[in-house]
XYZ file of C-alpha atoms in Angstrom:
592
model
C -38.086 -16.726 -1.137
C -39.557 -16.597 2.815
C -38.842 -15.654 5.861
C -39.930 -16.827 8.775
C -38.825 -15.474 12.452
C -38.990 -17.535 15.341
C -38.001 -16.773 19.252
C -34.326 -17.205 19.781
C -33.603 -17.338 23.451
C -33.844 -21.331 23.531
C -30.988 -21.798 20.890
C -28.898 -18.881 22.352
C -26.422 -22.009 24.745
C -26.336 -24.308 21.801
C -25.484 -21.468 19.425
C -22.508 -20.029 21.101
C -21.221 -23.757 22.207
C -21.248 -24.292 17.869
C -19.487 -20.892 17.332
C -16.875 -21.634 20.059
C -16.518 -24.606 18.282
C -16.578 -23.688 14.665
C -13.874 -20.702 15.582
C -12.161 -21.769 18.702
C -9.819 -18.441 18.417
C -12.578 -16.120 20.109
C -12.303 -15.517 23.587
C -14.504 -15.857 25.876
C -15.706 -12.232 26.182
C -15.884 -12.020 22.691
C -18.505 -15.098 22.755
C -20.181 -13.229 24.805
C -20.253 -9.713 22.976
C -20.903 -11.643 19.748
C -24.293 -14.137 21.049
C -25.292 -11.726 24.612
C -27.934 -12.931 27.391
C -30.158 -10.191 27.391
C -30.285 -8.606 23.851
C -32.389 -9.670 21.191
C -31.092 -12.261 18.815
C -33.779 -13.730 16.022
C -33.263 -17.125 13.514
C -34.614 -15.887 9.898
C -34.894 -19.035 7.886
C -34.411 -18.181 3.916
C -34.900 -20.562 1.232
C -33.500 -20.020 -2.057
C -35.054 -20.064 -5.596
C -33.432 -23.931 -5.839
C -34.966 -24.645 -2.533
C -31.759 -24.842 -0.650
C -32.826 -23.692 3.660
C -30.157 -21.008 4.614
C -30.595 -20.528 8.357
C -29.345 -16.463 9.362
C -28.554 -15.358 12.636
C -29.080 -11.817 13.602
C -28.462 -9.676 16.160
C -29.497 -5.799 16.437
C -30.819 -6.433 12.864
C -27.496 -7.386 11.226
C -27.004 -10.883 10.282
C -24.035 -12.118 12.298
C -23.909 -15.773 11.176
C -25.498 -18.328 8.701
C -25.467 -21.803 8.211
C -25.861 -24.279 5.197
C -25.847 -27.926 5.102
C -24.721 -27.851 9.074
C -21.653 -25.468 8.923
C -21.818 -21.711 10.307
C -20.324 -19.238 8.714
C -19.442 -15.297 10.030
C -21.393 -12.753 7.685
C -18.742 -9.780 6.898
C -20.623 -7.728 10.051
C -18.753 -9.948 12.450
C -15.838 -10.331 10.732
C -15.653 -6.278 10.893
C -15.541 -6.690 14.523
C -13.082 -10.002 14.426
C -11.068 -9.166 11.257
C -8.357 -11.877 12.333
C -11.275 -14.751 12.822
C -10.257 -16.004 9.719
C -7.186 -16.019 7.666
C -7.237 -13.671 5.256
C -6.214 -13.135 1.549
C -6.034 -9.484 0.056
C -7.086 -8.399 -3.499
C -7.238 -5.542 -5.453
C -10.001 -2.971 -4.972
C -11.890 -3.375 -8.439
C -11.946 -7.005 -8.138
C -14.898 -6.541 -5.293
C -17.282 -5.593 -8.137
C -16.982 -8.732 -9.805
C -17.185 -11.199 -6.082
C -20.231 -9.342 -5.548
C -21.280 -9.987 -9.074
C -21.658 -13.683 -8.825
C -18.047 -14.389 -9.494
C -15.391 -16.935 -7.604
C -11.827 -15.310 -6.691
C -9.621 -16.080 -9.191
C -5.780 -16.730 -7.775
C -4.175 -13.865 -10.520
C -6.335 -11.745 -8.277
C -5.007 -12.556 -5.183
C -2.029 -10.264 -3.540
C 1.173 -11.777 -2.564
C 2.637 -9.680 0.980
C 6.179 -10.008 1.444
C 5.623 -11.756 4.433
C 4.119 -14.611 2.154
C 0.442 -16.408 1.723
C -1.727 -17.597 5.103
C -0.823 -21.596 5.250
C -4.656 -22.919 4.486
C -5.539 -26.529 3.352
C -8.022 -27.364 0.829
C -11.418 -26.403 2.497
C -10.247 -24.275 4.927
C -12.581 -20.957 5.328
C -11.055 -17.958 4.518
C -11.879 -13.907 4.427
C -10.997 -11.576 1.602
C -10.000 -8.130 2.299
C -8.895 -4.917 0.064
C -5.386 -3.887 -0.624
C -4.657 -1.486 1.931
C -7.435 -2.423 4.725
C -8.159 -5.234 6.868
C -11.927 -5.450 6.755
C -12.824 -8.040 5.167
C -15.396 -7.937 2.275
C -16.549 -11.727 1.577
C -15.964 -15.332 2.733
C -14.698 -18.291 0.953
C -13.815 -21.512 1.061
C -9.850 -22.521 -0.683
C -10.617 -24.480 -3.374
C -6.770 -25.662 -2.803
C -4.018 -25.051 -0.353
C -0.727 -22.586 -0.193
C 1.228 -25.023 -1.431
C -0.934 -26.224 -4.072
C -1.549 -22.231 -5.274
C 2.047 -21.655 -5.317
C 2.961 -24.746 -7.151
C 0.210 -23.490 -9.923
C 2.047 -20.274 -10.259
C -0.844 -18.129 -8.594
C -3.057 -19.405 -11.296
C -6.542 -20.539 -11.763
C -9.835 -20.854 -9.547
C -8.131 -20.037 -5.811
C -11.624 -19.480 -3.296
C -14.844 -20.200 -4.157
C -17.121 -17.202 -2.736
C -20.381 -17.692 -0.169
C -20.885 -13.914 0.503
C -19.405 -10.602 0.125
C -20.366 -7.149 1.188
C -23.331 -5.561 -0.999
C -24.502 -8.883 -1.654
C -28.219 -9.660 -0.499
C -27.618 -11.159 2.694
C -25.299 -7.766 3.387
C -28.914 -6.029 2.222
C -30.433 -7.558 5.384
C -28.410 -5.590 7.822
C -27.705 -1.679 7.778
C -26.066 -1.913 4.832
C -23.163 -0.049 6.037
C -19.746 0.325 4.850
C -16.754 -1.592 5.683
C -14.433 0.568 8.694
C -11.284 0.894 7.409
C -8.664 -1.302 9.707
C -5.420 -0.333 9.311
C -2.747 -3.375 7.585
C -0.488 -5.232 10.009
C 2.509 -3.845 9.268
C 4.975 -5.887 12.186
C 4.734 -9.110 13.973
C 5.408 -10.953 10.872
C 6.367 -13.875 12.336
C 3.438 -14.107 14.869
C 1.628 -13.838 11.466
C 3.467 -17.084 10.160
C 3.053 -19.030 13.568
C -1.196 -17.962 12.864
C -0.780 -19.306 10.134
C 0.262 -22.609 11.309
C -2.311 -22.402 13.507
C -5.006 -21.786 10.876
C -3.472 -24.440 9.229
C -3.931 -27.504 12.348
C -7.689 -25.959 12.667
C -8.493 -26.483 9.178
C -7.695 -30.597 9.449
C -9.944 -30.557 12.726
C -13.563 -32.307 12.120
C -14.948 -29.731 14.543
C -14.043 -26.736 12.942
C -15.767 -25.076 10.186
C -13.638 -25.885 7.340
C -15.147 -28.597 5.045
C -13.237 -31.493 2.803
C -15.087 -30.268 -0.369
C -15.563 -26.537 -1.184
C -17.291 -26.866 -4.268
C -20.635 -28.045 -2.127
C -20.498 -24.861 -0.743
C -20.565 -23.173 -3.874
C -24.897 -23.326 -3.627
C -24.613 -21.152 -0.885
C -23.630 -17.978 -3.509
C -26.952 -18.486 -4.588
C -28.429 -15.994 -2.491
C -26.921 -12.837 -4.559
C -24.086 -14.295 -6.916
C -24.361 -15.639 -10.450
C -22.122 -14.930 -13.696
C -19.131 -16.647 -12.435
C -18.020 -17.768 -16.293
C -17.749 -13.870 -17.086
C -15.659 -12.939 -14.326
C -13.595 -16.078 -14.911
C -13.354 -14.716 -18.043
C -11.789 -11.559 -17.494
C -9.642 -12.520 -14.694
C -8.129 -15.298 -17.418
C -7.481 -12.402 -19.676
C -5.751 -10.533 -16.836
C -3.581 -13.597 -16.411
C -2.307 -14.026 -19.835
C -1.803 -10.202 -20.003
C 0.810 -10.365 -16.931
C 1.860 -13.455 -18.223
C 2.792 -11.677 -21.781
C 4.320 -8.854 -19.890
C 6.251 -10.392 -17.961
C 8.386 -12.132 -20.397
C 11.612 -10.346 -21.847
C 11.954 -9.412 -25.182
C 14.758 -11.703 -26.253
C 15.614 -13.057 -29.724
C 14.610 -10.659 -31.740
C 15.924 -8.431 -34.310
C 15.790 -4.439 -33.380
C 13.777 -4.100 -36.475
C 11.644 -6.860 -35.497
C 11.102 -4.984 -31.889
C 10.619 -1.453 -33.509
C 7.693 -3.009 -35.512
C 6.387 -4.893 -32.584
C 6.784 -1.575 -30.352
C 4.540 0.324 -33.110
C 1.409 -2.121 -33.093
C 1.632 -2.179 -29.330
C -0.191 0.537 -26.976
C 1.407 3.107 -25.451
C 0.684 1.174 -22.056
C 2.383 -2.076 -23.145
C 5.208 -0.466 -24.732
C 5.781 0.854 -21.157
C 5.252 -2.650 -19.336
C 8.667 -4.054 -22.251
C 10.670 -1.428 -21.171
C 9.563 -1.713 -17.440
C 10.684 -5.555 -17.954
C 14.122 -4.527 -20.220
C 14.862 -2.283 -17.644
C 14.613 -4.767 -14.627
C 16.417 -7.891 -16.090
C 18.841 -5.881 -17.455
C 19.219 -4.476 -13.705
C 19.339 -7.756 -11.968
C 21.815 -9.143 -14.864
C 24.045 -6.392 -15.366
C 24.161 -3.870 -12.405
C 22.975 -5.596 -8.946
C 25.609 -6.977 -6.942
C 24.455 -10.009 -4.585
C 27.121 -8.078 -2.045
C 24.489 -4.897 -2.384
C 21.304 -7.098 -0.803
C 18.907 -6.012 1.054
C 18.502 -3.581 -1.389
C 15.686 -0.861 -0.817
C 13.249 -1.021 -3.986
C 13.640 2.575 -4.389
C 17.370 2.668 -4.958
C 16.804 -0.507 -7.458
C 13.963 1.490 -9.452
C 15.515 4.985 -8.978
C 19.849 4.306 -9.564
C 19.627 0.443 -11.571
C 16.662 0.563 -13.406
C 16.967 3.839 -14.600
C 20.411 3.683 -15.654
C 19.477 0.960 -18.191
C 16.844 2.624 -19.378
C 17.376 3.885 -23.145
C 18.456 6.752 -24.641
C 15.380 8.899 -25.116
C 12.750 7.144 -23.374
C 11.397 7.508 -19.593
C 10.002 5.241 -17.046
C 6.996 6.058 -15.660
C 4.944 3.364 -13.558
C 1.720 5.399 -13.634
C 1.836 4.673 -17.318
C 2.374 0.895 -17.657
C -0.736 -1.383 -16.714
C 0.733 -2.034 -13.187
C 0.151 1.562 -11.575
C 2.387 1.280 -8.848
C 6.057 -0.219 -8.687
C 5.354 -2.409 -6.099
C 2.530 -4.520 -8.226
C 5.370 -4.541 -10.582
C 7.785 -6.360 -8.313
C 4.957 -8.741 -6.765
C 4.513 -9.764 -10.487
C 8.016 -11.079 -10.332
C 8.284 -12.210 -7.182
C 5.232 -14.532 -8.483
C 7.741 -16.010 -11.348
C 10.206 -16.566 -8.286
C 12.559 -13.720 -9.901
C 13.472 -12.479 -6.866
C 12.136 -11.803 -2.976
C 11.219 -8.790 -1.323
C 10.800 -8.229 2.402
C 9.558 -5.189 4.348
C 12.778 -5.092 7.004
C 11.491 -1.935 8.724
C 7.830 -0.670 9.108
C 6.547 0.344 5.216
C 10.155 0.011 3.629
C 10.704 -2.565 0.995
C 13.849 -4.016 -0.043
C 15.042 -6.894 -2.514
C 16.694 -9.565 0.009
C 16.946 -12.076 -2.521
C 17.477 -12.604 -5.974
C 17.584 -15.940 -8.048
C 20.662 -15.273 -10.344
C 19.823 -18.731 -11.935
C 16.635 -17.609 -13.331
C 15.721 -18.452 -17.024
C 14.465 -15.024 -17.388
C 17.546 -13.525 -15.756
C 20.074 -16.344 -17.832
C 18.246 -16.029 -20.904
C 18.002 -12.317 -21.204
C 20.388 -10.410 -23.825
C 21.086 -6.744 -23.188
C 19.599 -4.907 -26.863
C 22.215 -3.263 -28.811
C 23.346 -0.116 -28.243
C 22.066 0.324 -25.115
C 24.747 -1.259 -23.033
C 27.120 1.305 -24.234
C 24.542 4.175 -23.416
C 24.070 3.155 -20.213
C 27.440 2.629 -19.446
C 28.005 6.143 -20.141
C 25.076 7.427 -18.142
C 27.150 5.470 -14.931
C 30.042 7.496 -15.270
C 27.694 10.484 -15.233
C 25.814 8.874 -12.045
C 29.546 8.523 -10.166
C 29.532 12.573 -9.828
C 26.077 13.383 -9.184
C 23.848 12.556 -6.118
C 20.961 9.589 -6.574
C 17.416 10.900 -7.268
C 15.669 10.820 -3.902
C 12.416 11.581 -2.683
C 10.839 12.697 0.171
C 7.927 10.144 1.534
C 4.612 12.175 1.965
C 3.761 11.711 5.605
C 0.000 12.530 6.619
C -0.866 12.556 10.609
C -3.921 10.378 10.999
C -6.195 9.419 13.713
C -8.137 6.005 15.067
C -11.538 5.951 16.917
C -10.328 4.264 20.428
C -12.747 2.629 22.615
C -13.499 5.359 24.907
C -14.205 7.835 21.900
C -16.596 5.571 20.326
C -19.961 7.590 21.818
C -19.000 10.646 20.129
C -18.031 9.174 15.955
C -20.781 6.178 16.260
C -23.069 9.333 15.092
C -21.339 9.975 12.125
C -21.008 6.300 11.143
C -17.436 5.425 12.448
C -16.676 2.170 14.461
C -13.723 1.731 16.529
C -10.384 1.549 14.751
C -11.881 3.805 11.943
C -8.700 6.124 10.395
C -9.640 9.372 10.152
C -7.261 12.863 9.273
C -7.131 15.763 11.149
C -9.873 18.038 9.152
C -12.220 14.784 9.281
C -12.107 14.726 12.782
C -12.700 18.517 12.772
C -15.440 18.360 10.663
C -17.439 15.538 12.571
C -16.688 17.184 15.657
C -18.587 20.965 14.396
C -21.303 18.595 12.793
C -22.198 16.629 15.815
C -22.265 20.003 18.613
C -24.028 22.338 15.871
C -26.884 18.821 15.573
C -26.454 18.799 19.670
C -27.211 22.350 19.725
C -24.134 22.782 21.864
C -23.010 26.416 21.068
C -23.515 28.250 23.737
C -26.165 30.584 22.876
C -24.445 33.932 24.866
C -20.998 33.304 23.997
C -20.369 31.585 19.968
C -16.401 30.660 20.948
C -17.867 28.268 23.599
C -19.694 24.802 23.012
C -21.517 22.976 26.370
C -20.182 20.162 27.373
C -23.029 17.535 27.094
C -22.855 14.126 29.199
C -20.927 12.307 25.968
C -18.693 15.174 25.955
C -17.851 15.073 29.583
C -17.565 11.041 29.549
C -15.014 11.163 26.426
C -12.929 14.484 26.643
C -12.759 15.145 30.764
C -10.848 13.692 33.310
C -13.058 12.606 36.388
C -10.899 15.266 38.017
C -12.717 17.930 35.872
C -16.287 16.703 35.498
C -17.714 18.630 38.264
C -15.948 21.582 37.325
C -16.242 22.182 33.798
C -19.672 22.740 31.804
C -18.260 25.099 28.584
C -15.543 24.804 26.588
C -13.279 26.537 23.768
C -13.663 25.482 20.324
C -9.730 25.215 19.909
C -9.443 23.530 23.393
C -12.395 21.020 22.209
C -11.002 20.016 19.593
C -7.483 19.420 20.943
C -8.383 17.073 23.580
C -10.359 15.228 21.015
C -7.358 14.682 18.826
C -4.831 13.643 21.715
C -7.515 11.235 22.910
C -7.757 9.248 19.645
C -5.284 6.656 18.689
C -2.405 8.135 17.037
C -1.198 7.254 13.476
C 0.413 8.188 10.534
C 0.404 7.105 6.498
C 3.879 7.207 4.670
C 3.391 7.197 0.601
C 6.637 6.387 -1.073
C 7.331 7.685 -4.609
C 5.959 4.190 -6.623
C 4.336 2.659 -3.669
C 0.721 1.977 -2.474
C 0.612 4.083 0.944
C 1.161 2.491 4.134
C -0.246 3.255 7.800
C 1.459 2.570 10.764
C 0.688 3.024 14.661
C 1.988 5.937 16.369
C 3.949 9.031 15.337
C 6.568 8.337 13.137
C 10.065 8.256 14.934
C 12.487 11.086 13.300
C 15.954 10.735 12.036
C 17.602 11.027 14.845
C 21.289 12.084 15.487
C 23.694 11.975 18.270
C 27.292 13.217 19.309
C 29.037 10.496 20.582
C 32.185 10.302 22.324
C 35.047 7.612 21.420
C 38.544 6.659 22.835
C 41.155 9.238 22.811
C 38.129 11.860 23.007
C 37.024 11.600 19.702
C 33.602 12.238 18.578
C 31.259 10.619 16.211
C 28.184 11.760 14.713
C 25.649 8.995 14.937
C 22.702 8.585 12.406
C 19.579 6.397 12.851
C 15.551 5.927 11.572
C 16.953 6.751 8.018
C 15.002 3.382 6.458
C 11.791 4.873 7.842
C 12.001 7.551 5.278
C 13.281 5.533 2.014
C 16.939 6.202 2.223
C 19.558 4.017 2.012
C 22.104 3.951 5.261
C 24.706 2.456 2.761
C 24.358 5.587 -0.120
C 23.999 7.990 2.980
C 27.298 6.857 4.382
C 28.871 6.942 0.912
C 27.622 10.358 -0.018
C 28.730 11.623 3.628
C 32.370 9.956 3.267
C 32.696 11.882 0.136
C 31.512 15.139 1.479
C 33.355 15.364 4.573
C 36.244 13.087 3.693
C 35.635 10.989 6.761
C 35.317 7.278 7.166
C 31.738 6.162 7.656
C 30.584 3.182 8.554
C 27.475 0.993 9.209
C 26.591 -1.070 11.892
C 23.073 -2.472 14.030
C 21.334 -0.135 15.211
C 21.092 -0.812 19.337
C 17.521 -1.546 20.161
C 15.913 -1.628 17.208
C 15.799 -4.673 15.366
C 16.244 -4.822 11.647
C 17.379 -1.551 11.616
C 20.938 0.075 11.306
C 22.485 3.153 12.089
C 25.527 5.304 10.396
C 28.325 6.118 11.777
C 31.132 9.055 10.629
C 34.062 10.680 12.319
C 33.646 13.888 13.871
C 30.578 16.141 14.177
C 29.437 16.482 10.890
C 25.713 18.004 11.728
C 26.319 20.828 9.376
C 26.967 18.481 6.505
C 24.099 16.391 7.451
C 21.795 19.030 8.060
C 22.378 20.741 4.287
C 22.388 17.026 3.047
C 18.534 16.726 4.395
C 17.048 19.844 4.468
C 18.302 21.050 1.410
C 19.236 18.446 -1.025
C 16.672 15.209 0.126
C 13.895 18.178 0.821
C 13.265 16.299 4.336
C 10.946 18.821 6.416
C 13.038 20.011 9.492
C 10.047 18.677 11.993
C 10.963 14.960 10.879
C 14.623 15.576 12.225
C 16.238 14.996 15.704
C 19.391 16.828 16.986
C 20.198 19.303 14.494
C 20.528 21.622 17.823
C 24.076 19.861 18.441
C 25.867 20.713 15.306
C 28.978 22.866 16.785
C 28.986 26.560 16.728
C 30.919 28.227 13.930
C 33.826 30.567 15.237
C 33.631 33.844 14.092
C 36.415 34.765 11.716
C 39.288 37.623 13.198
């Protein structure tokens, strides 16, 4: 291998007219930003142990672009800036180690969102990001389209990988880490209309998606070999999910107890995880109870048909985390689930007509135990609980001076103590503490540009370590994770919105408590309505919640804050700071 570098300002038009044309979704400005006038861009020309010329494109040492055989492709530096250049398919974590290992992504790798695959064609260019950020980590070319993966059942050879972070050509640069983007968790149907988009682009001759993906294939050259090993264990992680996925049906119970006893502990749990959820869908879901959140299915169905004497637990069956569990079935077309509100999950569809579903016979003995454990379930409340919800923070643009020390980009996530900690490390490296007085740090000039108003910057040359790091923290992008019990973790934009509840007044100058924002939190409007109309003897009811769209609100006669507030404090464990309008429950008369 060479490399040769040769003066770049006389290919600098030319360049940016064939990335404007190659990916005609970046703005102007962003043109700009990506090839500049006046900064230094250099051509490194690197030919490959078969000979094969890779041309690289770099700019502030970090390879930006590289072509083969005529196309240009982004390197996963850019796409760290433009994460939505390209569409994107999500895998799992672990399976990065094997792309940058030489192997192609394998479609039992790929996730499924709720919101449904990118529409690509055959050839179309695509970027592969993490579960749970939206960096991506390598490019690849669809060896077939959406349709033609979903017709295959997710299975088989789905993207056939040019470069991935830690590869060589990712050695070239800084060798940094990917920032961590947070998933889009709304607009799902500007998603869907991208898609289309993506979808015209890839049939254009101009753009950068090619007829044939395997000829790109040479490209992986640079850093990736052993594809047949990873193929290898990706095909044994197929037929595993395939196995577990199917019920146990026509068998004796001997035959199963002798099965159950050669199995391992972890695939004993992924036949009862299955048992459990066809008998569910079979015997206890109504179609009048869709949407159904996943957490009432998992947490009142499937546990009622679990056995006498055994447990679910997710963390012990080979899926981790209940919602890989239902994405494996919504794969077999079992059923559907949709995210109707911001990180909640419900069932909206279910195919009744399902072989699985049809075919599956409820084991003896355990319809009668479970039908006993209902009766139970009538008097007692359903298991809930409480989300974990962690404050975080994003680097905005204007805060960018003071993190790019420490490594962070914009839209890096960071929590509260990380931001504290970067912001002691980088004023005790400054040598900021004032020397006379320790409680005060001096405002340097990327101080005073990110944490004063213009109003101040004459006027203020110390400040407090508390009042420092305030101002940092209300001028960074405000977020916030939710973790449901089950669930991989979710981060939204913003603070989260409480529960909020009203007094509202109705004909004849009756009042009405008013509930809303409960799906944000995991529960169930319908079950909270129930539970209330039980407690209070009141009629409840549900209806659309004004403003808000997918969202409803409960409704019950009478102010019945007193009720609600035991209901959430005490018994659903909610912390009092994520609840709005407990202040206008009605004061209790003292008795005479």
């Amino acid at each position: 291998m060479f490399v040769t570098h040769l003066g770049f300002y006389h290919y600098r038009r030319k360049l940016r007219s064939d990335v404007a044309a190659a990916f005609p979704t970046l703005s102007t400005e962003q043109l700009a930003e990506l090839i500049p006038n006046k900064e230094e861009l250099n051509v490194i020309k690197i030919h490959c142990h078969k000979g094969e010329a890779i041309t690289v494109y770099t700019n502030h040492r970090n390879p930006i672009l590289f072509e083969a055989e005529k196309v240009l492709y982004p390197t996963v530096y850019t796409l760290w800036v433009y994460p939505d250049l390209l569409p994107a398919f999500t895998t799992w974590p672990p399976v990065l180690q094997k792309l940058a290992g030489g192997a192609d992504l394998m479609l039992p790798g790929v996730v499924v969102p709720p919101s449904g695959l990118p529409q690509v064609q055959r050839g179309t260019l695509c970027a592969v990001t993490l579960l749970g950020n939206r960096a991506p980590v390598a490019v690849g070319v669809a060896t077939m389209s959406t349709e033609e993966m979903l017709a295959a059942g997710m299975k088989g050879k789905g993207f056939a990988v040019l470069h991935t972070h830690l590869d060589h050509l990712w050695e070239y640069g800084d060798k940094s880490s990917p920032p961590t983007l947070a998933p889009l968790v709304t607009d799902s149907a500007a998603k869907e209309s991208a898609g289309d988009e993506e979808e015209l682009q890839g049939k254009e001759p101009g753009s950068s998606c090619s007829p044939d993906p395997e000829q790109h294939v040479e490209i992986r050259d640079l850093s990736l070999k052993d594809r047949d090993t990873c193929a290898e264990v990706l095909g044994k992680e197929e037929l595993h999910e395939n196995r577990a996925a199917e019920p146990a049906e026509d068998a004796s119970t001997e035959d199963q107890q002798e099965a159950e006893d050669s199995r391992t502990p972890q695939e004993q749990m992924d036949a009862l995880f299955n048992q459990c959820f066809f008998h569910a869908l079979k015997c206890k879901v109504k179609k009048s109870e869709l949407p159904l959140l996943t957490s009432t299915f998992l947490g009142s169905h499937m546990v009622s048909c679990c056995p006498a004497g055994k447990q679910l637990d997710i963390k012990k069956s080979s899926y981790k985390k209940f919602s890989k569990f239902l994405q494996c079935m919504q794969h077999q077309r079992v059923l559907q689930v949709k995210e109707l509100s911001k990180g909640v999950e419900s069932i909206v569809d279910v195919d009744w007509k399902h072989p699985d579903i049809k075919g599956f016979v409820v084991p003896e003995g355990i319809s009668s135990a479970s039908a006993a454990q209902d009766s139970k379930s009538e008097d007692r409340e359903q298991v809930y609980h409480a989300p974990e919800i962690i404050p975080l923070y994003g680097v905005s643009t204007k805060m960018i001076p003071l993190f790019q020390e420490s490594g962070h980009r914009k839209g890096s996530i960071l929590s509260s103590s990380e931001v504290r900690n970067i912001i002691i490390n980088y004023v005790k490296s400054n040598e900021l503490v004032d020397e006379t007085n320790k409680n005060f740090v001096k405002v340097n000039a990327i101080l005073c540009d990110c944490l004063l108003d213009k109003s101040e910057q004459d006027e203020i040359s110390h400040l407090k370590w508390d009042e420092l790091l305030s101002r940092c923290l209300e001028r960074l992008q405000p977020l916030h994770q939710v973790t449901f019990s089950g669930q991989e973790p979710v981060v939204r934009k913003g603070n989260i919105e409480p529960i909020d509840i009203s007094i509202a007044q109705r004909s004849s100058n009756k009042k009405v408590t008013i509930i809303k924002n409960l799906e944000l939190y995991g529960l169930d409007p319908q079950c909270v309505a129930n539970t209330l109309q039980q407690k209070v003897q009141a009629s409840a009811t549900i209806s659309p919640a004004a403003g808000a769209k997918d969202r409803v609100q409960v409704q019950i006669q009478g102010n019945q804050i007193h009720h609600l507030a035991k209901m959430l404090l005490e018994e659903y464990q909610l912390p009092r700071k994520y609840i709005q309008g407990l202040e206008k429950a009605p004061k209790l008369g003292r008795k005479k």
